[in-house]
PDB file of C-alpha atoms in Angstrom:
ATOM      1  CA  MET A   1      -3.283   9.222 -24.237  1.00 59.00           C
ATOM      2  CA  SER A   2      -5.149   9.617 -20.940  1.00 76.00           C
ATOM      3  CA  ASP A   3      -5.785   5.851 -20.901  1.00 82.00           C
ATOM      4  CA  PHE A   4      -2.042   5.222 -21.034  1.00 85.00           C
ATOM      5  CA  TRP A   5      -1.302   7.509 -18.088  1.00 84.00           C
ATOM      6  CA  ILE A   6      -4.147   6.066 -16.024  1.00 85.00           C
ATOM      7  CA  LEU A   7      -2.972   2.491 -16.596  1.00 88.00           C
ATOM      8  CA  LEU A   8       0.680   3.409 -15.998  1.00 89.00           C
ATOM      9  CA  THR A   9      -0.169   5.205 -12.770  1.00 88.00           C
ATOM     10  CA  GLY A  10      -2.334   2.319 -11.565  1.00 87.00           C
ATOM     11  CA  SER A  11       0.411  -0.173 -12.409  1.00 91.00           C
ATOM     12  CA  LEU A  12       3.003   1.851 -10.493  1.00 91.00           C
ATOM     13  CA  VAL A  13       0.690   2.028  -7.478  1.00 90.00           C
ATOM     14  CA  ALA A  14       0.158  -1.730  -7.709  1.00 92.00           C
ATOM     15  CA  ALA A  15       3.899  -2.388  -7.890  1.00 93.00           C
ATOM     16  CA  CYS A  16       4.796  -0.090  -4.980  1.00 92.00           C
ATOM     17  CA  CYS A  17       2.041  -1.393  -2.741  1.00 91.00           C
ATOM     18  CA  GLY A  18       2.361  -5.008  -3.863  1.00 93.00           C
ATOM     19  CA  ILE A  19       6.023  -5.315  -2.876  1.00 94.00           C
ATOM     20  CA  VAL A  20       5.763  -3.854   0.624  1.00 93.00           C
ATOM     21  CA  GLY A  21       2.358  -5.505   1.085  1.00 92.00           C
ATOM     22  CA  VAL A  22       3.940  -8.965   0.887  1.00 94.00           C
ATOM     23  CA  PHE A  23       6.076  -8.238   3.943  1.00 93.00           C
ATOM     24  CA  LEU A  24       3.059  -6.871   5.825  1.00 91.00           C
ATOM     25  CA  VAL A  25       1.103 -10.048   5.103  1.00 91.00           C
ATOM     26  CA  LEU A  26       4.020 -12.308   6.068  1.00 90.00           C
ATOM     27  CA  ARG A  27       4.491 -10.423   9.339  1.00 86.00           C
ATOM     28  CA  LYS A  28       0.730 -10.579  10.041  1.00 83.00           C
ATOM     29  CA  MET A  29       0.656  -6.787  10.032  1.00 82.00           C
ATOM     30  CA  ALA A  30      -1.986  -6.202   7.358  1.00 79.00           C
ATOM     31  CA  MET A  31      -3.952  -3.754   9.494  1.00 79.00           C
ATOM     32  CA  ILE A  32      -0.787  -1.750  10.138  1.00 79.00           C
ATOM     33  CA  GLY A  33      -1.033  -0.715   6.491  1.00 75.00           C
ATOM     34  CA  ASP A  34      -4.570   0.493   7.125  1.00 74.00           C
ATOM     35  CA  ALA A  35      -3.413   2.416  10.188  1.00 79.00           C
ATOM     36  CA  ILE A  36      -0.522   4.092   8.378  1.00 78.00           C
ATOM     37  CA  SER A  37      -2.638   5.025   5.358  1.00 74.00           C
ATOM     38  CA  HIS A  38      -4.971   6.979   7.650  1.00 75.00           C
ATOM     39  CA  SER A  39      -2.611   8.294  10.302  1.00 79.00           C
ATOM     40  CA  VAL A  40      -0.254  10.042   7.870  1.00 76.00           C
ATOM     41  CA  MET A  41      -3.026  12.549   7.173  1.00 76.00           C
ATOM     42  CA  PRO A  42      -1.952  14.994   9.943  1.00 81.00           C
ATOM     43  CA  GLY A  43       1.579  14.980   8.543  1.00 78.00           C
ATOM     44  CA  ILE A  44       0.312  15.763   5.049  1.00 76.00           C
ATOM     45  CA  VAL A  45      -1.830  18.642   6.301  1.00 78.00           C
ATOM     46  CA  ILE A  46       0.940  20.086   8.486  1.00 80.00           C
ATOM     47  CA  ALA A  47       3.408  19.917   5.591  1.00 77.00           C
ATOM     48  CA  PHE A  48       0.892  21.630   3.313  1.00 75.00           C
ATOM     49  CA  LEU A  49       0.332  24.400   5.833  1.00 77.00           C
ATOM     50  CA  MET A  50       4.095  24.920   6.178  1.00 77.00           C
ATOM     51  CA  SER A  51       4.931  24.855   2.467  1.00 72.00           C
ATOM     52  CA  GLY A  52       1.690  25.986   0.840  1.00 68.00           C
ATOM     53  CA  SER A  53       2.112  23.279  -1.795  1.00 63.00           C
ATOM     54  CA  ARG A  54       0.848  19.729  -2.289  1.00 60.00           C
ATOM     55  CA  ASP A  55       3.899  18.835  -4.360  1.00 59.00           C
ATOM     56  CA  SER A  56       6.641  19.451  -1.828  1.00 56.00           C
ATOM     57  CA  LEU A  57       9.185  16.927  -0.578  1.00 68.00           C
ATOM     58  CA  LEU A  58       8.245  18.167   2.875  1.00 75.00           C
ATOM     59  CA  MET A  59       4.884  16.436   2.488  1.00 72.00           C
ATOM     60  CA  MET A  60       6.577  13.124   1.719  1.00 72.00           C
ATOM     61  CA  PHE A  61       8.919  13.522   4.683  1.00 78.00           C
ATOM     62  CA  ALA A  62       6.071  14.443   7.042  1.00 80.00           C
ATOM     63  CA  ALA A  63       4.117  11.364   5.931  1.00 75.00           C
ATOM     64  CA  LEU A  64       7.153   9.170   6.583  1.00 76.00           C
ATOM     65  CA  VAL A  65       7.564  10.638  10.061  1.00 82.00           C
ATOM     66  CA  PHE A  66       3.919  10.079  10.957  1.00 82.00           C
ATOM     67  CA  GLY A  67       3.975   6.567   9.487  1.00 79.00           C
ATOM     68  CA  VAL A  68       6.907   5.569  11.674  1.00 80.00           C
ATOM     69  CA  PHE A  69       5.372   7.451  14.617  1.00 85.00           C
ATOM     70  CA  THR A  70       2.175   5.430  14.177  1.00 85.00           C
ATOM     71  CA  THR A  71       4.119   2.179  14.322  1.00 81.00           C
ATOM     72  CA  PHE A  72       5.994   3.364  17.403  1.00 84.00           C
ATOM     73  CA  LEU A  73       2.767   4.262  19.243  1.00 87.00           C
ATOM     74  CA  ILE A  74       1.130   0.951  18.356  1.00 85.00           C
ATOM     75  CA  GLY A  75       4.172  -0.944  19.639  1.00 81.00           C
ATOM     76  CA  LEU A  76       4.264   1.182  22.783  1.00 85.00           C
ATOM     77  CA  PHE A  77       0.633   0.431  23.600  1.00 86.00           C
ATOM     78  CA  GLU A  78       1.107  -3.279  22.877  1.00 81.00           C
ATOM     79  CA  ARG A  79       4.071  -3.425  25.259  1.00 81.00           C
ATOM     80  CA  GLY A  80       1.884  -1.680  27.809  1.00 83.00           C
ATOM     81  CA  GLY A  81      -0.592  -4.572  27.735  1.00 82.00           C
ATOM     82  CA  ILE A  82      -3.133  -3.310  25.169  1.00 85.00           C
ATOM     83  CA  GLN A  83      -4.212  -5.888  22.586  1.00 83.00           C
ATOM     84  CA  SER A  84      -2.769  -5.464  19.089  1.00 78.00           C
ATOM     85  CA  ASP A  85      -6.065  -4.770  17.326  1.00 79.00           C
ATOM     86  CA  ALA A  86      -7.136  -2.279  19.988  1.00 86.00           C
ATOM     87  CA  SER A  87      -3.786  -0.475  19.782  1.00 85.00           C
ATOM     88  CA  ILE A  88      -4.101  -0.143  16.014  1.00 84.00           C
ATOM     89  CA  GLY A  89      -7.680   1.102  16.272  1.00 85.00           C
ATOM     90  CA  VAL A  90      -6.883   3.709  18.922  1.00 87.00           C
ATOM     91  CA  VAL A  91      -3.822   5.113  17.161  1.00 86.00           C
ATOM     92  CA  PHE A  92      -5.066   5.377  13.614  1.00 82.00           C
ATOM     93  CA  THR A  93      -8.531   6.722  14.476  1.00 86.00           C
ATOM     94  CA  ALA A  94      -7.065   9.357  16.808  1.00 88.00           C
ATOM     95  CA  LEU A  95      -4.424  10.546  14.318  1.00 86.00           C
ATOM     96  CA  PHE A  96      -6.848  10.444  11.409  1.00 82.00           C
ATOM     97  CA  ALA A  97      -9.356  12.502  13.377  1.00 86.00           C
ATOM     98  CA  ILE A  98      -6.636  15.067  14.114  1.00 86.00           C
ATOM     99  CA  GLY A  99      -5.934  15.283  10.382  1.00 80.00           C
ATOM    100  CA  VAL A 100      -9.630  15.804   9.575  1.00 79.00           C
ATOM    101  CA  ILE A 101      -9.829  18.583  12.173  1.00 85.00           C
ATOM    102  CA  LEU A 102      -6.741  20.296  10.735  1.00 80.00           C
ATOM    103  CA  VAL A 103      -8.216  20.178   7.232  1.00 75.00           C
ATOM    104  CA  SER A 104     -11.549  21.596   8.385  1.00 77.00           C
ATOM    105  CA  LEU A 105      -9.861  24.385  10.342  1.00 77.00           C
ATOM    106  CA  PHE A 106      -6.999  25.503   8.124  1.00 71.00           C
ATOM    107  CA  ALA A 107      -7.336  24.021   4.623  1.00 61.00           C
ATOM    108  CA  ARG A 108     -11.039  24.372   3.914  1.00 59.00           C
ATOM    109  CA  GLN A 109     -10.608  26.869   1.068  1.00 55.00           C
ATOM    110  CA  VAL A 110      -7.982  24.927  -0.870  1.00 53.00           C
ATOM    111  CA  HIS A 111      -7.981  21.654  -2.787  1.00 50.00           C
ATOM    112  CA  LEU A 112      -6.900  19.553   0.180  1.00 51.00           C
ATOM    113  CA  ASP A 113     -10.163  18.057   1.354  1.00 50.00           C
ATOM    114  CA  GLN A 114     -11.080  14.761   2.944  1.00 51.00           C
ATOM    115  CA  ASP A 115     -12.412  13.322  -0.316  1.00 52.00           C
ATOM    116  CA  ALA A 116      -9.197  14.125  -2.190  1.00 54.00           C
ATOM    117  CA  ILE A 117      -7.097  12.431   0.473  1.00 58.00           C
ATOM    118  CA  LEU A 118      -9.415   9.481   1.048  1.00 56.00           C
ATOM    119  CA  TYR A 119     -10.588   8.567  -2.433  1.00 56.00           C
ATOM    120  CA  GLY A 120      -8.379  10.318  -4.968  1.00 61.00           C
ATOM    121  CA  GLU A 121      -9.268  10.240  -8.654  1.00 67.00           C
ATOM    122  CA  ILE A 122      -6.970   8.501 -11.057  1.00 75.00           C
ATOM    123  CA  ALA A 123      -8.929   9.790 -14.059  1.00 71.00           C
ATOM    124  CA  PHE A 124      -7.475  13.280 -13.479  1.00 71.00           C
ATOM    125  CA  VAL A 125      -3.862  12.181 -13.128  1.00 74.00           C
ATOM    126  CA  HIS A 126      -2.869  13.278 -16.644  1.00 69.00           C
ATOM    127  CA  TRP A 127      -3.950  16.860 -15.943  1.00 71.00           C
ATOM    128  CA  ASN A 128      -1.370  17.491 -13.227  1.00 69.00           C
ATOM    129  CA  ILE A 129       1.707  17.833 -15.448  1.00 71.00           C
ATOM    130  CA  TRP A 130       5.313  18.418 -14.439  1.00 68.00           C
ATOM    131  CA  GLU A 131       6.935  21.023 -16.680  1.00 66.00           C
ATOM    132  CA  VAL A 132      10.659  21.785 -16.953  1.00 71.00           C
ATOM    133  CA  GLY A 133      11.577  24.874 -18.959  1.00 71.00           C
ATOM    134  CA  GLY A 134       8.167  24.878 -20.582  1.00 70.00           C
ATOM    135  CA  VAL A 135       8.536  21.246 -21.668  1.00 71.00           C
ATOM    136  CA  SER A 136       5.955  18.740 -20.433  1.00 70.00           C
ATOM    137  CA  MET A 137       7.579  15.811 -18.621  1.00 74.00           C
ATOM    138  CA  GLY A 138       4.337  13.927 -18.021  1.00 75.00           C
ATOM    139  CA  PRO A 139       2.105  13.618 -14.944  1.00 78.00           C
ATOM    140  CA  LYS A 140       3.714  14.403 -11.590  1.00 78.00           C
ATOM    141  CA  ALA A 141       2.108  11.330 -10.023  1.00 78.00           C
ATOM    142  CA  VAL A 142       3.944   9.052 -12.463  1.00 84.00           C
ATOM    143  CA  TRP A 143       7.310  10.583 -11.576  1.00 84.00           C
ATOM    144  CA  LEU A 144       6.601  10.446  -7.851  1.00 84.00           C
ATOM    145  CA  LEU A 145       5.463   6.832  -7.995  1.00 88.00           C
ATOM    146  CA  GLY A 146       8.362   5.913 -10.258  1.00 90.00           C
ATOM    147  CA  VAL A 147      10.908   7.323  -7.819  1.00 90.00           C
ATOM    148  CA  THR A 148       9.121   5.623  -4.923  1.00 90.00           C
ATOM    149  CA  LEU A 149       9.165   2.279  -6.728  1.00 93.00           C
ATOM    150  CA  LEU A 150      12.868   2.691  -7.497  1.00 95.00           C
ATOM    151  CA  ILE A 151      13.637   3.388  -3.827  1.00 94.00           C
ATOM    152  CA  ILE A 152      11.569   0.382  -2.703  1.00 94.00           C
ATOM    153  CA  LEU A 153      13.316  -1.890  -5.214  1.00 95.00           C
ATOM    154  CA  LEU A 154      16.763  -0.648  -4.189  1.00 96.00           C
ATOM    155  CA  VAL A 155      16.133  -1.039  -0.460  1.00 95.00           C
ATOM    156  CA  ILE A 156      14.477  -4.455  -0.759  1.00 95.00           C
ATOM    157  CA  GLY A 157      17.064  -5.646  -3.277  1.00 93.00           C
ATOM    158  CA  LEU A 158      20.078  -4.572  -1.232  1.00 94.00           C
ATOM    159  CA  LEU A 159      18.667  -5.896   2.056  1.00 93.00           C
ATOM    160  CA  TYR A 160      16.638  -8.822   0.724  1.00 93.00           C
ATOM    161  CA  LYS A 161      18.161 -11.499   2.972  1.00 92.00           C
ATOM    162  CA  GLN A 162      17.711  -9.383   6.096  1.00 92.00           C
ATOM    163  CA  PHE A 163      14.077  -8.568   5.286  1.00 92.00           C
ATOM    164  CA  LYS A 164      13.422 -12.228   4.494  1.00 92.00           C
ATOM    165  CA  LEU A 165      14.876 -13.491   7.774  1.00 91.00           C
ATOM    166  CA  CYS A 166      13.171 -10.776   9.840  1.00 89.00           C
ATOM    167  CA  SER A 167       9.837 -11.712   8.264  1.00 87.00           C
ATOM    168  CA  PHE A 168      10.073 -15.495   8.697  1.00 86.00           C
ATOM    169  CA  ASP A 169      12.163 -15.849  11.875  1.00 86.00           C
ATOM    170  CA  PRO A 170      12.785 -12.576  13.762  1.00 86.00           C
ATOM    171  CA  ALA A 171      14.179 -14.471  16.774  1.00 87.00           C
ATOM    172  CA  LEU A 172      16.898 -16.061  14.639  1.00 88.00           C
ATOM    173  CA  ALA A 173      17.573 -12.729  12.946  1.00 88.00           C
ATOM    174  CA  ALA A 174      18.112 -11.071  16.320  1.00 88.00           C
ATOM    175  CA  ALA A 175      20.297 -13.963  17.480  1.00 89.00           C
ATOM    176  CA  ILE A 176      22.724 -13.562  14.566  1.00 89.00           C
ATOM    177  CA  GLY A 177      22.986  -9.807  15.042  1.00 88.00           C
ATOM    178  CA  ILE A 178      20.458  -8.384  12.574  1.00 89.00           C
ATOM    179  CA  PRO A 179      18.830  -5.230  14.033  1.00 91.00           C
ATOM    180  CA  VAL A 180      15.230  -6.424  13.795  1.00 88.00           C
ATOM    181  CA  ALA A 181      13.757  -3.171  15.129  1.00 86.00           C
ATOM    182  CA  PHE A 182      15.646  -1.137  12.501  1.00 89.00           C
ATOM    183  CA  PHE A 183      14.290  -3.272   9.660  1.00 90.00           C
ATOM    184  CA  HIS A 184      10.817  -3.077  11.150  1.00 87.00           C
ATOM    185  CA  TYR A 185      10.835   0.724  11.076  1.00 85.00           C
ATOM    186  CA  LEU A 186      12.546   0.756   7.682  1.00 89.00           C
ATOM    187  CA  LEU A 187       9.671  -1.315   6.306  1.00 89.00           C
ATOM    188  CA  MET A 188       7.171   1.064   7.899  1.00 84.00           C
ATOM    189  CA  GLY A 189       8.959   3.939   6.203  1.00 84.00           C
ATOM    190  CA  LEU A 190       8.619   2.217   2.833  1.00 88.00           C
ATOM    191  CA  VAL A 191       4.926   1.562   3.508  1.00 86.00           C
ATOM    192  CA  SER A 192       4.466   5.252   4.340  1.00 80.00           C
ATOM    193  CA  MET A 193       6.216   6.250   1.111  1.00 82.00           C
ATOM    194  CA  ALA A 194       4.035   3.942  -0.962  1.00 85.00           C
ATOM    195  CA  THR A 195       0.929   5.251   0.781  1.00 81.00           C
ATOM    196  CA  VAL A 196       1.527   8.972   0.382  1.00 77.00           C
ATOM    197  CA  SER A 197       2.798   8.553  -3.202  1.00 78.00           C
ATOM    198  CA  SER A 198      -0.512   6.930  -4.108  1.00 78.00           C
ATOM    199  CA  PHE A 199      -2.798   9.577  -2.589  1.00 70.00           C
ATOM    200  CA  GLU A 200      -3.118  11.570  -5.803  1.00 59.00           C
ATOM    201  CA  SER A 201      -4.235   8.543  -7.806  1.00 64.00           C
ATOM    202  CA  VAL A 202      -6.257   6.188  -5.608  1.00 69.00           C
ATOM    203  CA  GLY A 203      -6.538   7.862  -2.203  1.00 70.00           C
ATOM    204  CA  ALA A 204      -5.756   6.603   1.274  1.00 65.00           C
ATOM    205  CA  ILE A 205      -8.583   4.108   1.721  1.00 63.00           C
ATOM    206  CA  LEU A 206      -8.069   2.334  -1.590  1.00 71.00           C
ATOM    207  CA  VAL A 207      -4.312   2.144  -1.038  1.00 81.00           C
ATOM    208  CA  VAL A 208      -5.100  -0.364   1.705  1.00 80.00           C
ATOM    209  CA  GLY A 209      -6.685  -2.657  -0.866  1.00 85.00           C
ATOM    210  CA  MET A 210      -3.651  -2.526  -3.136  1.00 88.00           C
ATOM    211  CA  LEU A 211      -1.342  -3.054  -0.168  1.00 89.00           C
ATOM    212  CA  ILE A 212      -3.053  -6.195   1.101  1.00 90.00           C
ATOM    213  CA  VAL A 213      -5.238  -7.883  -1.521  1.00 93.00           C
ATOM    214  CA  PRO A 214      -2.636  -8.643  -4.246  1.00 94.00           C
ATOM    215  CA  ALA A 215      -0.125  -9.708  -1.577  1.00 94.00           C
ATOM    216  CA  SER A 216      -2.714 -12.032  -0.030  1.00 94.00           C
ATOM    217  CA  THR A 217      -3.447 -13.465  -3.472  1.00 95.00           C
ATOM    218  CA  ALA A 218       0.248 -14.182  -3.985  1.00 95.00           C
ATOM    219  CA  TYR A 219       0.451 -15.726  -0.507  1.00 94.00           C
ATOM    220  CA  LEU A 220      -2.120 -18.318  -1.564  1.00 93.00           C
ATOM    221  CA  LEU A 221      -0.239 -19.224  -4.730  1.00 93.00           C
ATOM    222  CA  THR A 222       3.343 -19.815  -3.582  1.00 92.00           C
ATOM    223  CA  ASP A 223       5.572 -20.457  -0.575  1.00 88.00           C
ATOM    224  CA  ARG A 224       8.676 -18.787  -2.041  1.00 91.00           C
ATOM    225  CA  LEU A 225       9.276 -15.139  -1.127  1.00 92.00           C
ATOM    226  CA  GLY A 226      10.770 -14.115  -4.473  1.00 91.00           C
ATOM    227  CA  MET A 227       7.887 -15.628  -6.401  1.00 94.00           C
ATOM    228  CA  MET A 228       5.420 -14.131  -3.925  1.00 95.00           C
ATOM    229  CA  LEU A 229       6.775 -10.633  -4.589  1.00 95.00           C
ATOM    230  CA  ALA A 230       6.515 -11.145  -8.349  1.00 95.00           C
ATOM    231  CA  LEU A 231       2.987 -12.599  -8.176  1.00 96.00           C
ATOM    232  CA  SER A 232       1.835  -9.772  -5.920  1.00 96.00           C
ATOM    233  CA  VAL A 233       2.971  -7.184  -8.458  1.00 95.00           C
ATOM    234  CA  ILE A 234       1.459  -9.166 -11.336  1.00 96.00           C
ATOM    235  CA  ALA A 235      -1.878  -9.492  -9.496  1.00 95.00           C
ATOM    236  CA  GLY A 236      -1.904  -5.772  -8.759  1.00 93.00           C
ATOM    237  CA  ILE A 237      -1.162  -4.802 -12.363  1.00 94.00           C
ATOM    238  CA  ALA A 238      -3.758  -7.264 -13.644  1.00 95.00           C
ATOM    239  CA  SER A 239      -6.278  -5.694 -11.256  1.00 93.00           C
ATOM    240  CA  THR A 240      -5.411  -2.277 -12.682  1.00 91.00           C
ATOM    241  CA  PHE A 241      -6.166  -3.307 -16.263  1.00 94.00           C
ATOM    242  CA  LEU A 242      -9.258  -5.379 -15.412  1.00 94.00           C
ATOM    243  CA  GLY A 243     -10.634  -2.699 -13.100  1.00 91.00           C
ATOM    244  CA  TYR A 244     -10.134   0.046 -15.656  1.00 89.00           C
ATOM    245  CA  GLY A 245     -11.978  -1.964 -18.300  1.00 92.00           C
ATOM    246  CA  VAL A 246     -14.885  -2.607 -15.932  1.00 92.00           C
ATOM    247  CA  SER A 247     -15.014   1.045 -14.859  1.00 88.00           C
ATOM    248  CA  ILE A 248     -15.428   2.111 -18.496  1.00 89.00           C
ATOM    249  CA  LEU A 249     -18.230  -0.396 -19.039  1.00 91.00           C
ATOM    250  CA  LEU A 250     -20.056   0.598 -15.837  1.00 89.00           C
ATOM    251  CA  ASP A 251     -19.072   4.288 -15.826  1.00 83.00           C
ATOM    252  CA  ALA A 252     -18.004   3.796 -12.205  1.00 82.00           C
ATOM    253  CA  SER A 253     -15.075   4.790  -9.983  1.00 79.00           C
ATOM    254  CA  ILE A 254     -11.839   3.667 -11.620  1.00 82.00           C
ATOM    255  CA  ALA A 255      -9.908   3.164  -8.391  1.00 80.00           C
ATOM    256  CA  GLY A 256     -12.856   1.353  -6.790  1.00 81.00           C
ATOM    257  CA  CYS A 257     -13.157  -1.021  -9.751  1.00 87.00           C
ATOM    258  CA  MET A 258      -9.427  -1.733  -9.614  1.00 88.00           C
ATOM    259  CA  VAL A 259      -9.606  -2.820  -5.992  1.00 86.00           C
ATOM    260  CA  CYS A 260     -12.765  -4.839  -6.664  1.00 90.00           C
ATOM    261  CA  ALA A 261     -10.912  -6.588  -9.494  1.00 94.00           C
ATOM    262  CA  ALA A 262      -8.122  -7.362  -7.017  1.00 93.00           C
ATOM    263  CA  GLY A 263     -10.763  -8.860  -4.724  1.00 93.00           C
ATOM    264  CA  VAL A 264     -12.051 -11.082  -7.546  1.00 95.00           C
ATOM    265  CA  LEU A 265      -8.518 -12.338  -8.249  1.00 95.00           C
ATOM    266  CA  PHE A 266      -8.067 -13.063  -4.554  1.00 95.00           C
ATOM    267  CA  LEU A 267     -11.321 -15.021  -4.478  1.00 94.00           C
ATOM    268  CA  ALA A 268     -10.195 -17.041  -7.499  1.00 94.00           C
ATOM    269  CA  ALA A 269      -6.905 -17.861  -5.753  1.00 93.00           C
ATOM    270  CA  PHE A 270      -8.738 -18.710  -2.543  1.00 93.00           C
ATOM    271  CA  LEU A 271     -10.937 -21.194  -4.384  1.00 91.00           C
ATOM    272  CA  PHE A 272      -8.598 -22.607  -7.026  1.00 89.00           C
ATOM    273  CA  SER A 273      -5.020 -22.229  -5.773  1.00 87.00           C
ATOM    274  CA  PRO A 274      -3.157 -25.496  -6.608  1.00 84.00           C
ATOM    275  CA  SER A 275      -1.770 -25.722  -3.079  1.00 80.00           C
ATOM    276  CA  GLN A 276      -4.290 -23.956  -0.840  1.00 81.00           C
ATOM    277  CA  GLY A 277      -7.455 -23.508  -2.895  1.00 81.00           C
ATOM    278  CA  LEU A 278     -10.635 -24.454  -1.053  1.00 84.00           C
ATOM    279  CA  ILE A 279     -12.222 -26.277  -3.992  1.00 85.00           C
ATOM    280  CA  ILE A 280      -8.943 -27.979  -4.935  1.00 80.00           C
ATOM    281  CA  ARG A 281      -8.546 -29.265  -1.370  1.00 81.00           C
ATOM    282  CA  LYS A 282     -12.106 -30.604  -1.385  1.00 80.00           C
ATOM    283  CA  LEU A 283     -11.504 -32.392  -4.685  1.00 78.00           C
ATOM    284  CA  ARG A 284      -8.315 -33.939  -3.325  1.00 78.00           C
ATOM    285  CA  GLN A 285     -10.102 -35.121  -0.194  1.00 77.00           C
ATOM    286  CA  ARG A 286     -12.827 -36.726  -2.299  1.00 78.00           C
ATOM    287  CA  ALA A 287     -10.227 -38.378  -4.527  1.00 75.00           C
ATOM    288  CA  LEU A 288      -8.411 -39.772  -1.497  1.00 75.00           C
ATOM    289  CA  ALA A 289     -11.662 -40.965   0.051  1.00 73.00           C
ATOM    290  CA  SER A 290     -12.752 -42.730  -3.142  1.00 74.00           C
ATOM    291  CA  SER A 291      -9.371 -44.421  -3.601  1.00 70.00           C
ATOM    292  CA  ALA A 292      -9.216 -45.653  -0.015  1.00 60.00           C
ATOM    293  CA  PRO A 293      -9.942 -49.403   0.403  1.00 62.00           C
TER     294      PRO A 293
END
């Protein structure tokens, strides 16, 4: 039964991260996902210190606030003349360091350490059960990720056209009255939700892989947004199953193997994509050269 919960949790993480990851890749904001996944740590620690629980809604809200705050600071520094990559590096390292300090000062004696937040451990997900009236409802992580996925699907589904236009042509979106800044911060809020919901299973660092790698794989395979979203989720879920199988064979980190499997799928798409694959392009060039008079 533990295998089922591990695979379900990994698939939910892949779906949550894969959907919002597509918009990050399209907006050329991949490293923003990295920044948010690290900089929400102070919010998580502060919420834990206030509530005394790792399962509170306050923790989710605090992560959302710090995720949006991270985006705001990065934008502020960029408007001030700092290069984009430097702004991201300054903000996320500073906020992450603050979170590490808070953990070392105030949460050293509880199970809220840097390893738990950074790496997670999906193999233990079935032990943290949600009980209602003495009845087991299944792992808490599955419920949290399920609700997060539902929210992401509802928001993206209801505002699909606006997100699509803001991603491909923000100038046109602004010209026809779409509040581009609002949708930008709304997306950052969804990224923050996906990130903090995945902490218990794969940890902050590995969330970055699931945010970006499956979405990048899908980007190589299609030019249509709807298909890209579907392929990103499919690639993420496939990585979950392949990675879990490899982790059993090697007796290695499950989450690490899942992200490595995602990397292998990306490499396959990079080499063999029908439209953009490196090897396919080379073969086409040779075919054209040989057919030329």
